[in-house]
Coordinates of C-alpha atoms in Angstrom, one line a residue:
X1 CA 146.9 95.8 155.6
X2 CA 149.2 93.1 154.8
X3 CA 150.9 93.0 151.0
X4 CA 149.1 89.3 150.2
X5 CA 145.7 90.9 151.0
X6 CA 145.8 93.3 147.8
X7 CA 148.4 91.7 146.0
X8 CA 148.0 88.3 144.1
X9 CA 150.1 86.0 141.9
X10 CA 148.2 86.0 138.3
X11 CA 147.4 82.8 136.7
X12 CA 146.3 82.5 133.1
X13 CA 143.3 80.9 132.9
X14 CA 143.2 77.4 131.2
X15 CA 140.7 77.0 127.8
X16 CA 137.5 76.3 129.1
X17 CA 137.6 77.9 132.9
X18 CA 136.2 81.3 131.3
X19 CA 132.8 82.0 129.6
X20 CA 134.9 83.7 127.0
X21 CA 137.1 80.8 126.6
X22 CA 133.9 78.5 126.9
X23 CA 132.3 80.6 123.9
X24 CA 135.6 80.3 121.9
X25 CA 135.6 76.5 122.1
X26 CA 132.0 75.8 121.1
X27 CA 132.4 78.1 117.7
X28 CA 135.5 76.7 117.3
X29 CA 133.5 73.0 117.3
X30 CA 130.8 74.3 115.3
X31 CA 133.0 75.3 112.4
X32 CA 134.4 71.6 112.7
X33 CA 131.1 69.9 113.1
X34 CA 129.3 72.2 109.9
X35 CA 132.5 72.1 107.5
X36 CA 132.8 75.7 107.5
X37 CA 135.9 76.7 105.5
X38 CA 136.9 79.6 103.1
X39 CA 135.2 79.1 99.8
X40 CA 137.9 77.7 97.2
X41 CA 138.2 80.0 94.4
X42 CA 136.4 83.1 95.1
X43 CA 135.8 85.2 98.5
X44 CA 132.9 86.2 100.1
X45 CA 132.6 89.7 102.4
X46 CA 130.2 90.1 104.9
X47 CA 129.2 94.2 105.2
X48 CA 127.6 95.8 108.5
X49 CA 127.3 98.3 110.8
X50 CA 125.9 97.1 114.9
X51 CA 124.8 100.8 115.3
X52 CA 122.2 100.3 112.7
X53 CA 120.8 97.3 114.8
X54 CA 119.8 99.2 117.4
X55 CA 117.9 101.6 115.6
X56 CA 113.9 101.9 116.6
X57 CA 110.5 102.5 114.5
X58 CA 108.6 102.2 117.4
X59 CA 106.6 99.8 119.1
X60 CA 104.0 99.1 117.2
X61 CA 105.9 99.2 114.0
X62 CA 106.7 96.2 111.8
X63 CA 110.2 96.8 110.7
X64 CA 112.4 95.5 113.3
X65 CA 116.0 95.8 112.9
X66 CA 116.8 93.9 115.6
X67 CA 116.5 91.0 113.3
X68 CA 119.5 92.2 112.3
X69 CA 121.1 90.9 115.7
X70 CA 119.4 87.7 115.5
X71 CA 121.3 87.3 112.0
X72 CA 124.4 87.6 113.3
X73 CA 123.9 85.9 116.0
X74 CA 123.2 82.8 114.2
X75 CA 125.9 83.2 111.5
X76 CA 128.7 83.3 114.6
X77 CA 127.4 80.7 116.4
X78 CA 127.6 78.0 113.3
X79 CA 131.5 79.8 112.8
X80 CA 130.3 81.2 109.2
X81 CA 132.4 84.3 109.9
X82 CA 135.5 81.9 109.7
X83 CA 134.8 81.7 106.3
X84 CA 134.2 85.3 104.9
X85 CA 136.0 88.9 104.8
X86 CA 134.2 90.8 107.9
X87 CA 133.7 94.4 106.8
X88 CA 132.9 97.4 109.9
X89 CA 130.6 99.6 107.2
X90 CA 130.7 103.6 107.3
X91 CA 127.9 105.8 106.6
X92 CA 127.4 106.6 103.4
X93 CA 128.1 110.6 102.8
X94 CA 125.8 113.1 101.8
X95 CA 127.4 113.3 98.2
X96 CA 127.1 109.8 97.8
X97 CA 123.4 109.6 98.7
X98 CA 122.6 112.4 96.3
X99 CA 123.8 110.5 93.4
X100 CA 120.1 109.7 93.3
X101 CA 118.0 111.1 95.7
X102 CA 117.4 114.9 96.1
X103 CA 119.5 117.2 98.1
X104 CA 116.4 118.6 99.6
X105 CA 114.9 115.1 101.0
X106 CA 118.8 114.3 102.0
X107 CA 118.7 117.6 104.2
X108 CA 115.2 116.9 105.3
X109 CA 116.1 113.7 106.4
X110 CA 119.8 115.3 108.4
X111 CA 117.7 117.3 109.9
X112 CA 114.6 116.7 111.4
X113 CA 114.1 114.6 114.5
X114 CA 111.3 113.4 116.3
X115 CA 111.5 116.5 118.5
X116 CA 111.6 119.5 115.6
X117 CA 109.0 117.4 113.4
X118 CA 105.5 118.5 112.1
X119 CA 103.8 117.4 109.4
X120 CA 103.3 120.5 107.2
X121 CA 102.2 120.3 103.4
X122 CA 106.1 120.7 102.7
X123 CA 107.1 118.0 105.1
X124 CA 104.1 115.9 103.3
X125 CA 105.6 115.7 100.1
X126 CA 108.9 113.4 101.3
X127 CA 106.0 110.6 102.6
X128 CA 106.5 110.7 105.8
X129 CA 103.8 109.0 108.0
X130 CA 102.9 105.8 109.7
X131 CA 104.5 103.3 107.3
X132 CA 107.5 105.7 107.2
X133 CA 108.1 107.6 110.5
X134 CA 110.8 110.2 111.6
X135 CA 112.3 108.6 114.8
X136 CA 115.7 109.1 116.7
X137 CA 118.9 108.1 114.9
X138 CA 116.7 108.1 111.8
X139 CA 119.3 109.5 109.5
X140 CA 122.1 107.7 110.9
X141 CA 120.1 104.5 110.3
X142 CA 119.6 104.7 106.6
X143 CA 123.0 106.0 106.3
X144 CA 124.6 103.6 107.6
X145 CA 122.6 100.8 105.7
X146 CA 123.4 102.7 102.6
X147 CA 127.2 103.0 103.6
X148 CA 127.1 98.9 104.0
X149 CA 125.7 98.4 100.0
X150 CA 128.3 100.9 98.7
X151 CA 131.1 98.9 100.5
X152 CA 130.0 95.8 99.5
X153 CA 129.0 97.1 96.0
X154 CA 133.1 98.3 95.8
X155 CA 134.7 94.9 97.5
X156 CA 132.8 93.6 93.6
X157 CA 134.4 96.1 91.5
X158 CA 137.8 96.1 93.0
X159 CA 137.4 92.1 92.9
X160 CA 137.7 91.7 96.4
X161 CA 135.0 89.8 96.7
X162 CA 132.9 87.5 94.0
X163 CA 130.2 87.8 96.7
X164 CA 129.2 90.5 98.9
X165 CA 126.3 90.0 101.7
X166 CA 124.5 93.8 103.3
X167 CA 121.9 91.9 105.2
X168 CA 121.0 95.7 106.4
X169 CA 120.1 96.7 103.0
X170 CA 118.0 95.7 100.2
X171 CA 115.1 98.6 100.2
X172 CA 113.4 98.8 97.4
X173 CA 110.7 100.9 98.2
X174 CA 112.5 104.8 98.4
X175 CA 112.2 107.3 95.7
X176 CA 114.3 109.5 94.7
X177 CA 112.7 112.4 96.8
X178 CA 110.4 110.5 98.8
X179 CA 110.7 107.7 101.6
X180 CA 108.2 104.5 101.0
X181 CA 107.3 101.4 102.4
X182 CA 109.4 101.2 105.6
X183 CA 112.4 102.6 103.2
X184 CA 114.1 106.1 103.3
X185 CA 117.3 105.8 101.2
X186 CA 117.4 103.5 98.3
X187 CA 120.5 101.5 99.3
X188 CA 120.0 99.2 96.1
X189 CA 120.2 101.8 93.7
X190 CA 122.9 103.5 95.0
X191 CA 124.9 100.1 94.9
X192 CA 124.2 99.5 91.4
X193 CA 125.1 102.9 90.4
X194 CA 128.8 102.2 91.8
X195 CA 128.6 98.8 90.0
X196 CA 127.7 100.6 86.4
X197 CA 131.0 102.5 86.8
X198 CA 132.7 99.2 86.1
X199 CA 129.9 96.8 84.8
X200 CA 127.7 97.2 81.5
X201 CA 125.3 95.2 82.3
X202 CA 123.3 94.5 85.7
X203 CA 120.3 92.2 86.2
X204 CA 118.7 92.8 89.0
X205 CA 116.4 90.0 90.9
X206 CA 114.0 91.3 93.8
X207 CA 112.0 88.1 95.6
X208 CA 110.5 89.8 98.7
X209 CA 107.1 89.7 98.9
X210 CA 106.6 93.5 97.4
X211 CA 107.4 94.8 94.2
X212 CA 110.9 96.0 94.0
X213 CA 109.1 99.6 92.7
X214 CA 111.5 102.1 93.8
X215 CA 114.4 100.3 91.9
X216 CA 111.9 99.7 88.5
X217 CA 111.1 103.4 88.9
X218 CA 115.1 104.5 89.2
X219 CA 116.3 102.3 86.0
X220 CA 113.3 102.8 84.0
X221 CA 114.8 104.2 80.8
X222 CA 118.1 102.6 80.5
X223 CA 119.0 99.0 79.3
X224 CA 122.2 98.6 81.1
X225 CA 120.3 97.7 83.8
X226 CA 117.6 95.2 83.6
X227 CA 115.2 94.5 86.6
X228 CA 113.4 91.3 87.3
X229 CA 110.7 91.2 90.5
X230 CA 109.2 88.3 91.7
X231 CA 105.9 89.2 93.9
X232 CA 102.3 89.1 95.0
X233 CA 100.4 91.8 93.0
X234 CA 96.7 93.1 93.2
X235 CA 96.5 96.9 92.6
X236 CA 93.8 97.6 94.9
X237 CA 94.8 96.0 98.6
X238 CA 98.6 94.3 98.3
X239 CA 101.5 97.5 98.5
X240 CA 102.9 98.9 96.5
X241 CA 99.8 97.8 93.6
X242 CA 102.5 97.9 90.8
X243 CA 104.2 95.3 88.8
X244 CA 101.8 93.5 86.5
X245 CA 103.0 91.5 83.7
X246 CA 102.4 93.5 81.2
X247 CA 104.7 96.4 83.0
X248 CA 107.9 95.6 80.9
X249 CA 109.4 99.7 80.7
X250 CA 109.0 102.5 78.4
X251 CA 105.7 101.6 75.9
X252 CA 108.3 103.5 73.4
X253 CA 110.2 100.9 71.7
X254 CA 112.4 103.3 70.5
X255 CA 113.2 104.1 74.3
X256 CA 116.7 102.0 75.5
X257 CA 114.7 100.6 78.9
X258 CA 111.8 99.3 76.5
X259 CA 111.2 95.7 77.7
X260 CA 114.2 95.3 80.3
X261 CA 111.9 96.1 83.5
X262 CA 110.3 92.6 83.9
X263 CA 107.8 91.6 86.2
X264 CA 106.5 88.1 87.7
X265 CA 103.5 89.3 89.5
X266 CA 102.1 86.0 91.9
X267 CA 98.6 85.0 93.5
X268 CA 98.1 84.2 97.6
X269 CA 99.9 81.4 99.3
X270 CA 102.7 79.7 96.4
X271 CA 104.4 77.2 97.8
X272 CA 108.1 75.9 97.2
X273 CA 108.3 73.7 94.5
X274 CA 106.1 76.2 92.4
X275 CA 108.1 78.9 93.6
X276 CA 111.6 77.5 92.9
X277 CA 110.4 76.2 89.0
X278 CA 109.1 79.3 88.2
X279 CA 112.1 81.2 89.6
X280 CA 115.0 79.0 87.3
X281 CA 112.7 79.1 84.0
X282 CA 112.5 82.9 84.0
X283 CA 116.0 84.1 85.6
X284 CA 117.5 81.3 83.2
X285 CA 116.8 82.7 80.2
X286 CA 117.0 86.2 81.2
X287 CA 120.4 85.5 82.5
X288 CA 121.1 83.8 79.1
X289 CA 119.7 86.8 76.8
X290 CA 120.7 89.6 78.9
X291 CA 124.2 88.4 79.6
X292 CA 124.7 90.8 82.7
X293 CA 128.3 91.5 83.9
X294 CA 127.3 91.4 87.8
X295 CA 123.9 90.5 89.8
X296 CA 121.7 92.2 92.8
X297 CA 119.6 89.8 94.2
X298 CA 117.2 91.3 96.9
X299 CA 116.6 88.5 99.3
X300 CA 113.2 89.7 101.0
X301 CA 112.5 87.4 104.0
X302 CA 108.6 88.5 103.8
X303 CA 107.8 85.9 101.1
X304 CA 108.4 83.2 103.9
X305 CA 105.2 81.5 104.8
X306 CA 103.6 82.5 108.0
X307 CA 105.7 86.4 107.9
X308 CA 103.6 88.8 109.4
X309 CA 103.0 91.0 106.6
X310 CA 103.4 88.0 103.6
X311 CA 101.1 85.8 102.2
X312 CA 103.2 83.0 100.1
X313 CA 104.1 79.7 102.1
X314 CA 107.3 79.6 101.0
X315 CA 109.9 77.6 103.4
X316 CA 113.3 78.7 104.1
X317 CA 115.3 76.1 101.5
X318 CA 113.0 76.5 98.8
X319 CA 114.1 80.9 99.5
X320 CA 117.5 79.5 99.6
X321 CA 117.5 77.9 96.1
X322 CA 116.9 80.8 94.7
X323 CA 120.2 82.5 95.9
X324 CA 121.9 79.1 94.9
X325 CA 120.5 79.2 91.6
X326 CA 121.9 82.6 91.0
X327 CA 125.3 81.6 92.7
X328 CA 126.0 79.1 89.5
X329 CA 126.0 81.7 87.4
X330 CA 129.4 82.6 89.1
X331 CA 129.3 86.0 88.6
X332 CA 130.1 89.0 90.9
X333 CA 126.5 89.2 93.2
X334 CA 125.5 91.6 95.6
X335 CA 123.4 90.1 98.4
X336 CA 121.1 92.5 100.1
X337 CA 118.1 92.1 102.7
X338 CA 115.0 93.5 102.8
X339 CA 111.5 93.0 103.8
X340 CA 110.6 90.6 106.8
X341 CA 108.8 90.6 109.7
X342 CA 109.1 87.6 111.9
X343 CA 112.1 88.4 113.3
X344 CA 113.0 85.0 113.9
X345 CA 112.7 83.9 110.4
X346 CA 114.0 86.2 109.1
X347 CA 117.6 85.7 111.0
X348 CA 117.2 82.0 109.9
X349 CA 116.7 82.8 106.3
X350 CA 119.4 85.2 106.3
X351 CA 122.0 83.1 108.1
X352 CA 120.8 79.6 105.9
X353 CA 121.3 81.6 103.0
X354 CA 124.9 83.5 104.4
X355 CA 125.8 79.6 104.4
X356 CA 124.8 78.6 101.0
X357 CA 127.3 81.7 99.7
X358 CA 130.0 80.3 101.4
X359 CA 129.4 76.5 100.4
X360 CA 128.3 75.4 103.7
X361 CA 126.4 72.8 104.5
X362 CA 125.3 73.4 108.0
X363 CA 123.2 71.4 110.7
X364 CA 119.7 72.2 111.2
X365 CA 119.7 72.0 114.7
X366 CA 121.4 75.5 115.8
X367 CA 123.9 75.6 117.6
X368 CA 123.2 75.3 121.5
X369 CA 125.4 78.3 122.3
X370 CA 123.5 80.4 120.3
X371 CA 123.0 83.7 121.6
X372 CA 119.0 84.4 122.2
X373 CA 118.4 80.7 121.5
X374 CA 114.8 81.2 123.4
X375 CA 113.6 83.5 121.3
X376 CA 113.6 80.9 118.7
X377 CA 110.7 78.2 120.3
X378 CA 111.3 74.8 121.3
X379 CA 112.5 73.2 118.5
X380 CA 115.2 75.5 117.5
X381 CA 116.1 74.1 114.3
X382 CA 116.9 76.4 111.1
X383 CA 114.4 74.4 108.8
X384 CA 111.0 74.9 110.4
X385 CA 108.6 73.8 108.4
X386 CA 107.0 77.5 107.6
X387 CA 105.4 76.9 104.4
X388 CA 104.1 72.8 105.1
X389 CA 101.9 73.3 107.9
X390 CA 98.6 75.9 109.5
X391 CA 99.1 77.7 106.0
X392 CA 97.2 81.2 106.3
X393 CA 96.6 81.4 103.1
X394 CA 95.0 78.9 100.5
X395 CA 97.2 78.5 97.2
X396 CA 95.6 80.2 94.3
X397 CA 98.7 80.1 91.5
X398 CA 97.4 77.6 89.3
X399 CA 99.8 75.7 87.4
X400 CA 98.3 77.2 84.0
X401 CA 98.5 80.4 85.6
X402 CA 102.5 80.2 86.6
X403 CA 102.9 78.9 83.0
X404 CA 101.5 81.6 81.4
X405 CA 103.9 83.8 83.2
X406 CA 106.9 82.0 82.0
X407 CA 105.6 82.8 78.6
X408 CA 104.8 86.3 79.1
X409 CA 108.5 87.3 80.2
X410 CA 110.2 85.0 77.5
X411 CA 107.9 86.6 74.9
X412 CA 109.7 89.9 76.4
X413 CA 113.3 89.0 76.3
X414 CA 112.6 88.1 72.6
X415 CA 112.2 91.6 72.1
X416 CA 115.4 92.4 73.2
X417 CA 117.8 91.7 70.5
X418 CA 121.4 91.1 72.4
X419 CA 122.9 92.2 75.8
X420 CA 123.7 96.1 75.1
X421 CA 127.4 97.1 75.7
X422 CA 128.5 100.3 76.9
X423 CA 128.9 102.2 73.7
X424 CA 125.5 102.1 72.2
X425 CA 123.8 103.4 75.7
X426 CA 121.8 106.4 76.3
X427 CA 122.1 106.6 80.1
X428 CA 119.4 108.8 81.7
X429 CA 119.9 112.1 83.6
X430 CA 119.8 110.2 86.8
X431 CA 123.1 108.2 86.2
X432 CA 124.9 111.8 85.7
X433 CA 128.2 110.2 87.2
X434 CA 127.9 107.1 85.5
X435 CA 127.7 108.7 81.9
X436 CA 130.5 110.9 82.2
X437 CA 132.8 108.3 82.6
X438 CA 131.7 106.4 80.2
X439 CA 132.0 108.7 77.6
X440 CA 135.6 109.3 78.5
X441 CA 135.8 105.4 78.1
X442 CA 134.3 105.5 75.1
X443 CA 136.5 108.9 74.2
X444 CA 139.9 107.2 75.2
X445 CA 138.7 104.1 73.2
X446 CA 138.3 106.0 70.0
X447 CA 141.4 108.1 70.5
X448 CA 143.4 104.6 70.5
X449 CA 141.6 102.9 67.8
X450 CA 142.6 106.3 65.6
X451 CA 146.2 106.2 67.0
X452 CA 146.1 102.5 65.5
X453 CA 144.5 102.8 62.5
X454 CA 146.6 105.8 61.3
X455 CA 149.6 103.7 62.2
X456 CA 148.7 101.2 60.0
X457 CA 147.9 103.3 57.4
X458 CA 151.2 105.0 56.7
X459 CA 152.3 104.4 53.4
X460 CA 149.0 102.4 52.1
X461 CA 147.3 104.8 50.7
X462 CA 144.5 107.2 51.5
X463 CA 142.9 107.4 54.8
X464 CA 139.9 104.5 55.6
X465 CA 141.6 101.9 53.4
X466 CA 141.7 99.0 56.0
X467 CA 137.9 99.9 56.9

């Protein structure tokens, strides 16, 4: 065979003759055409892991992660990732995951796979079941969604970041020894844990269509973390039945959580100017009285109208305002996922509201590259109009009725009488690794305070003078 026949000059290609070089040049025109920049002033990191994306319930089950894919998706297409610190997440470790859950459900969890499972009354006890199932790459699934929140949790601490986004995380629902609610490891807890090592104060706001339970339940009895859920509530027929008004902590006043676990518990089918009112008159002046150090904010897509397990008609902007309302407070903010199950709108809330942290204003009409772009109907747009039209469920939040919420929880903060610093906490036996340290803050804070005083008080007489 002659040397030309296997043997050819090699030409670069020219921008544009490739699909890759094609795929370069639209995001490249989409980051001109939506403005996307780094934010001036403060940076924002973007926390996942792909392997957790491909993770499977089952069929039949609601929780899709996929939607996870669709996120991204989206958020390259518009050129968002231009804009923010891109962060490969690693599974959170055994000893990090028993900072609050059990070392018996963590092992359960390692250990049992579709293939070795039975439920026995043992098993029973961790919850495992049809909202909850055990399926293949089940452990490396919440692990790695945990391992995301820790990393994004630490980019805030080390002030890396002013906001971090874990679209993978946000769920609410796990116990400390139990899985609930499509949730195994509580990825939110866990994250504010790491933040108390460095903040006094976190509020936590939860606006998925649930009750943030599992993260009410972990902070119950401390007030250096205050927890705020917006949420439909009826004990009987809505999961998890908790949450009413009048759950505000401990009924011991005496007890440090007393009156810092707040709830905003909603009737069917509020819609977004309701929603978006009621949202900035009670985070307002709980952000006012509390005076937290950093935020979580839990950014449940299943309180979108027409989700297939919701029942608000909430569009995706008014959901939006919400985050924006809690970006002004400029303070470091944790950006989690959780519920949602329309896929499809949940990667458009997720990726309209990845924008709205970086100060983007971006197109509603998605970009035409988009990967997936079918999956999204024929009008394509970001903006459909989920909570204006073939409502499934009639409004029954009456305007006296949203009202008398506001007054509830402001009647609550009044109890509390100033944001609580780290010194005068009790910190329960669940925030072991927390405490410690801060009693050596507190330790090493003394120790100087006595190094001053006694150096001011040579030669002035006896000791306590300058008290």
């Amino acid at each position: 065979m002659a040397k030309s026949a296997i043997v050819h000059d090699y030409h670069h290609p020219q921008p544009g003759s490739t699909p890759t070089f094609t795929l370069d040049e639209k995001v490249q025109r989409a980051i001109l055409q939506n403005g996307i920049e780094r934010p001036k002033g403060y940076t924002v990191s973007y926390h996942g892991n792909p392997a957790v994306e491909r993770q499977h319930f089952g069929e039949r089950h609601p929780m899709k992660p996929w939607r996870l894919t669709l996120t991204n998706k989206i958020v390259l297409a518009y050129g968002m990732h231009d804009a923010m610190d891109l962060y490969l997440s690693r599974a959170a470790t055994n000893q990090e995951l028993t900072e609050f859950h059990t070392e018996d459900y963590i092992d359960f969890l390692q250990r049992t796979t579709p293939d070795n499972f039975s439920v026995t009354p043992d098993d029973n006890r961790f919850n495992i079941g049809d909202d909850c199932p055990i399926f293949d790459g089940l452990y490396t699934y919440a692990s790695l969604y945990a391992g995301a929140s820790l990393d994004a949790a630490r980019k805030l601490t080390n002030h890396q970041s002013l906001i971090a986004i874990n679209w993978s995380g946000g769920l609410h629902h796990a116990k400390k020894s139990e899985a609930s609610g499509f949730c195994y490891i509580n990825d939110i807890v866990l994250s504010i844990l790491q933040l108390l090592r460095h903040h006094p104060r976190v509020l936590y706001i939860d606006i998925d269509v649930h009750h943030g339970d599992g993260v009410e339940q972990a902070f119950w009895s401390t007030d250096r973390v205050m927890t705020l859920s917006f949420h439909k509530y009826c004990k009987e027929t809505f999961f998890p039945g908790t949450g009413p008004l009048d759950s505000t902590g401990p009924p011991n006043p005496s007890n440090p959580g007393a009156h810092h676990s707040l709830n905003v518990p909603l009737h069917d089918g509020i819609e977004d100017e309701q929603y978006t009112r009621l949202f900035a008159d009670i985070v307002g002046p709980a952000v006012a009285t509390y005076n937290p150090t950093a935020i979580v904010l839990q950014c449940g897509a299943d309180s979108l109208g027409g989700d297939r397990l919701g029942c608000f008609n909430l569009g995706i902007k008014a959901h939006g305002a919400c985050l924006a309302f809690v970006k002004k407070f400029n303070l470091p903010t944790l950006v989690l996922g959780g519920g949602g199950y329309t896929p499809r709108n949940v990667a458009r809330l997720w990726a309209y509201e990845t924008s709205l942290c970086i100060g983007a204003e971006v197109h509603d009409k998605m970009p035409s590259h988009t990967p997936f772009l079918e999956y999204f109907e024929d009008n394509r747009t970001l903006f459909p109009p989920l909570g204006q039209f073939n409502k499934k469920f009639e409004n029954r939040n009456t305007p006296k009725y949203l009202q008398s919420l506001v007054v509830g929880i402001r009647e609550s903060l009044r109890y509390l009488e100033g944001s609580p610093s780290v010194q005068m906490q009790h910190i329960p036996p669940d925030l072991g690794p927390v405490r410690e340290e801060v009693d050596e803050e507190i330790r090493r804070e003394r120790e100087e305070e006595e190094g001053a005083r006694r150096q001011k008080e040579r030669g002035r007489g006896v000791r306590g003078e300058l008290c």
